PDB file of C-alpha atoms in Angstrom:
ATOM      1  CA  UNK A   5      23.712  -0.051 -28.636  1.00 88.00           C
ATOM      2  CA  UNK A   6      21.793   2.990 -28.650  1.00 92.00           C
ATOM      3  CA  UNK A   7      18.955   4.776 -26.122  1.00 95.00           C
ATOM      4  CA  UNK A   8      16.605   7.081 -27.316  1.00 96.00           C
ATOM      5  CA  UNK A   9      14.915   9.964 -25.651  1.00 96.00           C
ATOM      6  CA  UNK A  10      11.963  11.175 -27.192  1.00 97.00           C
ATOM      7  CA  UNK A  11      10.713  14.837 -25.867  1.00 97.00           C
ATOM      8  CA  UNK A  12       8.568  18.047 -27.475  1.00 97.00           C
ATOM      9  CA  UNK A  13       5.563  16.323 -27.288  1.00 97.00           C
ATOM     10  CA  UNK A  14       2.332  18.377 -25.723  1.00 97.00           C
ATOM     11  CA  UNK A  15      -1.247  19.802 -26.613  1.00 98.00           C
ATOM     12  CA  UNK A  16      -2.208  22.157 -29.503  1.00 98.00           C
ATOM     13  CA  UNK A  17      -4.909  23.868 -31.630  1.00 98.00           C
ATOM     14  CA  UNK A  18      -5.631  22.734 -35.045  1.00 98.00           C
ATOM     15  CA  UNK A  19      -3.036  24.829 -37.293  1.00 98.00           C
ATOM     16  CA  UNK A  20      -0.564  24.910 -34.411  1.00 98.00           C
ATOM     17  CA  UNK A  21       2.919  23.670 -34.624  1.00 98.00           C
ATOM     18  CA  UNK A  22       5.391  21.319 -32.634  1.00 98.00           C
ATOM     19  CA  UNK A  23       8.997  19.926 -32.451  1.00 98.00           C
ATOM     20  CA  UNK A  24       9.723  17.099 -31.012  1.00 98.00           C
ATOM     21  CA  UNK A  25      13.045  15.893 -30.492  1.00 98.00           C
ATOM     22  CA  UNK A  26      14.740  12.827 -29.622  1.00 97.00           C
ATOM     23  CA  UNK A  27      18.119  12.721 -27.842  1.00 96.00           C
ATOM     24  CA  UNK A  28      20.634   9.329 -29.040  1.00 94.00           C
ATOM     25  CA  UNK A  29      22.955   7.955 -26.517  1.00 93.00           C
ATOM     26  CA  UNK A  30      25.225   4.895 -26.402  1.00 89.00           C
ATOM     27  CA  UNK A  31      27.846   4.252 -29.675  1.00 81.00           C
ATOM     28  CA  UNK A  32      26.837   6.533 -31.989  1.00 76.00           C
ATOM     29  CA  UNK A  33      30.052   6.167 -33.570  1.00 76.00           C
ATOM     30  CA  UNK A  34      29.018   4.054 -36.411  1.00 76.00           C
ATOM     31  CA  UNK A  35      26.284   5.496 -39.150  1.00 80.00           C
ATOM     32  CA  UNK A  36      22.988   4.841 -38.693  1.00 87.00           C
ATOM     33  CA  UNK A  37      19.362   5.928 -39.827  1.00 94.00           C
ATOM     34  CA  UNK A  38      16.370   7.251 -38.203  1.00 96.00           C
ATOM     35  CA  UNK A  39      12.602   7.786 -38.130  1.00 97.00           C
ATOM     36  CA  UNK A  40       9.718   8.885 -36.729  1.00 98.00           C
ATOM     37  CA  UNK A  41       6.134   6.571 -36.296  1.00 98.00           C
ATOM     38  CA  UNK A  42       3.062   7.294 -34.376  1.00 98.00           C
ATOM     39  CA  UNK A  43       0.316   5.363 -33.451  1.00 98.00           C
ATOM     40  CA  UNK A  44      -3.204   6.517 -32.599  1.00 96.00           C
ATOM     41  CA  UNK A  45      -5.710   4.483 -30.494  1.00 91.00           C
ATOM     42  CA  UNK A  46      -6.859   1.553 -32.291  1.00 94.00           C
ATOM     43  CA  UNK A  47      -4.720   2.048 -35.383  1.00 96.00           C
ATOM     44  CA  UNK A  48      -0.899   0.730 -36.397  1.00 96.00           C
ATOM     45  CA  UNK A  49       1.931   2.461 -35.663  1.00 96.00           C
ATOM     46  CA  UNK A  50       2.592   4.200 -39.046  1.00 97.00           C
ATOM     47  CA  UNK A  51       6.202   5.482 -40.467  1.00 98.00           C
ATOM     48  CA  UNK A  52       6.218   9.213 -40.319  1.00 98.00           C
ATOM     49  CA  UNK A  53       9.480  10.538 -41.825  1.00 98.00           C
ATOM     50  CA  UNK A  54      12.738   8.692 -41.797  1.00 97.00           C
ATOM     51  CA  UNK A  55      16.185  10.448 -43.013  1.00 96.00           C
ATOM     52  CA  UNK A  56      19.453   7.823 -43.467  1.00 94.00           C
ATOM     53  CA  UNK A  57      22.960   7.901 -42.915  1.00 91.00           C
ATOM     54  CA  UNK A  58      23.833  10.635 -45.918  1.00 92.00           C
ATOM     55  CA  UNK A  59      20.510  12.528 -44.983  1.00 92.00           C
ATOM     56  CA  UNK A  60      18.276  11.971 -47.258  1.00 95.00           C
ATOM     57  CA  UNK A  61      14.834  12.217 -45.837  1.00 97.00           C
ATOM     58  CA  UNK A  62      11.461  10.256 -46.576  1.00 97.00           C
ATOM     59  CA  UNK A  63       7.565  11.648 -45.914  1.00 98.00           C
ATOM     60  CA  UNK A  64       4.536   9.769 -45.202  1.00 98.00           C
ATOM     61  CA  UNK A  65       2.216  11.531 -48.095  1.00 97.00           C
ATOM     62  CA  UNK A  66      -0.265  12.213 -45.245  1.00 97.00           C
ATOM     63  CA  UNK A  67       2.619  14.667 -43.345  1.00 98.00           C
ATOM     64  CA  UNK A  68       4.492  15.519 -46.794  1.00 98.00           C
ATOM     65  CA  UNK A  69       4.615  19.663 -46.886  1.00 97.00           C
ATOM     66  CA  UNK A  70       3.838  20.138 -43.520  1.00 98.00           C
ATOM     67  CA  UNK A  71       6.118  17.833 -41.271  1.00 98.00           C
ATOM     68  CA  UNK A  72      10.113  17.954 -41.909  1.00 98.00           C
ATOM     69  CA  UNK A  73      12.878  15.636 -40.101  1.00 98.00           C
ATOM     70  CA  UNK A  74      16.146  16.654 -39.408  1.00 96.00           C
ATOM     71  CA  UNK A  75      19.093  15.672 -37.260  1.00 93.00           C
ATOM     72  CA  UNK A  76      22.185  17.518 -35.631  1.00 91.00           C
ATOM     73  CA  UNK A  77      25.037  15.148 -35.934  1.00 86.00           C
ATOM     74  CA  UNK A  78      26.849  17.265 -33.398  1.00 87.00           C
ATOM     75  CA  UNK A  79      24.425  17.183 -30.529  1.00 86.00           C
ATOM     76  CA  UNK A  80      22.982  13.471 -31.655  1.00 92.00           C
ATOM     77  CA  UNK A  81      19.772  14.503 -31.699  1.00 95.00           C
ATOM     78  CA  UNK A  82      17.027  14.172 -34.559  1.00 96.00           C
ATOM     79  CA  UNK A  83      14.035  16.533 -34.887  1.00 97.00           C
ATOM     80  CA  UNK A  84      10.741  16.547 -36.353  1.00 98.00           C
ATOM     81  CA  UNK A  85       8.998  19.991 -36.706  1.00 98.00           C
ATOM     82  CA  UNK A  86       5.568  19.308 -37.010  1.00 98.00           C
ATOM     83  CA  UNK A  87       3.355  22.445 -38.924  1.00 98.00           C
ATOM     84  CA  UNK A  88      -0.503  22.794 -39.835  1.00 98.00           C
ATOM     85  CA  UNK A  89      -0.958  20.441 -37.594  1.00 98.00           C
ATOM     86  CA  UNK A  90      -4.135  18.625 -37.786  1.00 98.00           C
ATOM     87  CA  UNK A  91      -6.770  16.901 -35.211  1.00 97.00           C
ATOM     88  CA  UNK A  92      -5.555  13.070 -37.228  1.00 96.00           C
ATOM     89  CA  UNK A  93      -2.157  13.602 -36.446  1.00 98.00           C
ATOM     90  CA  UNK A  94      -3.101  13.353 -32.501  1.00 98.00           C
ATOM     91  CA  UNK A  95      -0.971   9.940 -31.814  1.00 98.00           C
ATOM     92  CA  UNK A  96       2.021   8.907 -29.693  1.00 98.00           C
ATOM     93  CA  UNK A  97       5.052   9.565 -31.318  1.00 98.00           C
ATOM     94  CA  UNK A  98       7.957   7.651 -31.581  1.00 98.00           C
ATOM     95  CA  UNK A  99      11.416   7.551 -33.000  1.00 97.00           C
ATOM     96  CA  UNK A 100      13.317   4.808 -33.897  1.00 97.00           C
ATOM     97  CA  UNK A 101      17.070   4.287 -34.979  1.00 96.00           C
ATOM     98  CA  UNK A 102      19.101   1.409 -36.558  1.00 95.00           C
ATOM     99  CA  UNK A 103      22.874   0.558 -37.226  1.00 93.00           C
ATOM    100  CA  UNK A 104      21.834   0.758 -41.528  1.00 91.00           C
ATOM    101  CA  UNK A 105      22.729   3.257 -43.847  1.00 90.00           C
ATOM    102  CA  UNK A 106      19.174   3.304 -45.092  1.00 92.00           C
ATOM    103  CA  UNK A 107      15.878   2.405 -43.366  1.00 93.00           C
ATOM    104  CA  UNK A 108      12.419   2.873 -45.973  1.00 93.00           C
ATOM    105  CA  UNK A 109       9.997   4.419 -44.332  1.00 93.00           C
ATOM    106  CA  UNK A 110       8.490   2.811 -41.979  1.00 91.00           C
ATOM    107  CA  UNK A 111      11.046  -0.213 -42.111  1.00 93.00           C
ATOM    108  CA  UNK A 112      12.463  -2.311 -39.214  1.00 95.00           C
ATOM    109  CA  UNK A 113      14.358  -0.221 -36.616  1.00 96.00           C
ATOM    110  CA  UNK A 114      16.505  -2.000 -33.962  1.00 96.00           C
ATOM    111  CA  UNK A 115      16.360   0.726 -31.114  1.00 96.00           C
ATOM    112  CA  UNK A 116      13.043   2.505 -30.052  1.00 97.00           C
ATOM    113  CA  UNK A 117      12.195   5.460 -27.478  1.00 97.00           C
ATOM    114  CA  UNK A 118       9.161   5.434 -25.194  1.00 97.00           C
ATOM    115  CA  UNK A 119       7.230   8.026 -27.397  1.00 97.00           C
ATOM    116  CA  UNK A 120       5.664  11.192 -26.479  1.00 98.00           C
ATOM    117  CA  UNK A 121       2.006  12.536 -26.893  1.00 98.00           C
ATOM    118  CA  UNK A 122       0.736  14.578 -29.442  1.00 98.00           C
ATOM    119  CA  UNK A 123      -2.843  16.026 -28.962  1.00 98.00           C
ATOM    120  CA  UNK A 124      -4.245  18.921 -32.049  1.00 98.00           C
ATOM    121  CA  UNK A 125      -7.993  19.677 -31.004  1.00 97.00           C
ATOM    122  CA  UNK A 126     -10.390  21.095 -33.767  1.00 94.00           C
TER     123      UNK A 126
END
């Protein structure tokens, strides 16, 4: 079982940038994969960026260029540095991990975080 901690989250200017992180606990001895969604008012949660068990990552083509996800096996945390940010990427964001070598982007996860709030204004 795993518990994610979602953090990084805050308010920014159009252009601005933002990492958000998410801290994994529980048995995170076995591979798994990861993502990030989001989910605006009144839309669906959408699949950001995932990256799977050997790393390879995944892009929405809306974030693709200006959003990259990472992960630091070490301190079982993933990332997502968010750059050029823009006022449509203002959502909660949330990140999501399963027991699966590979996830597609927005797939089914197993474990979820509580998400944190990303604002951009114009």
């Amino acid at each position: 079982q795993l518990q994610l901690v979602e953090s990084g989250g805050g308010s920014v200017q159009a252009g601005g940038s933002l990492r958000l992180s998410c801290a994994v606990f529980g048995y995170t001895y076995m591979t798994y994969s990861m993502g990030w969604f989001r989910q605006a008012p009144g839309k669906d949660r959408e699949g950001v960026a995932a990256i799977d068990s050997d790393g390879i990552t995944t892009y929405a083509d809306s974030v693709k260029g200006r959003f990259t996800i990472s992960q630091d096996n070490a301190k079982n945390t993933l990332y997502l540095q968010m750059n050029s940010l823009k006022p449509e990427d203002t959502a909660l964001y949330y990140c999501a991990a399963d027991y699966s070598d590979y996830v597609p982007l927005g797939g089914v996860y197993m474990y979820w975080g509580q998400g944190t709030q990303v604002t951009v204004s114009s």
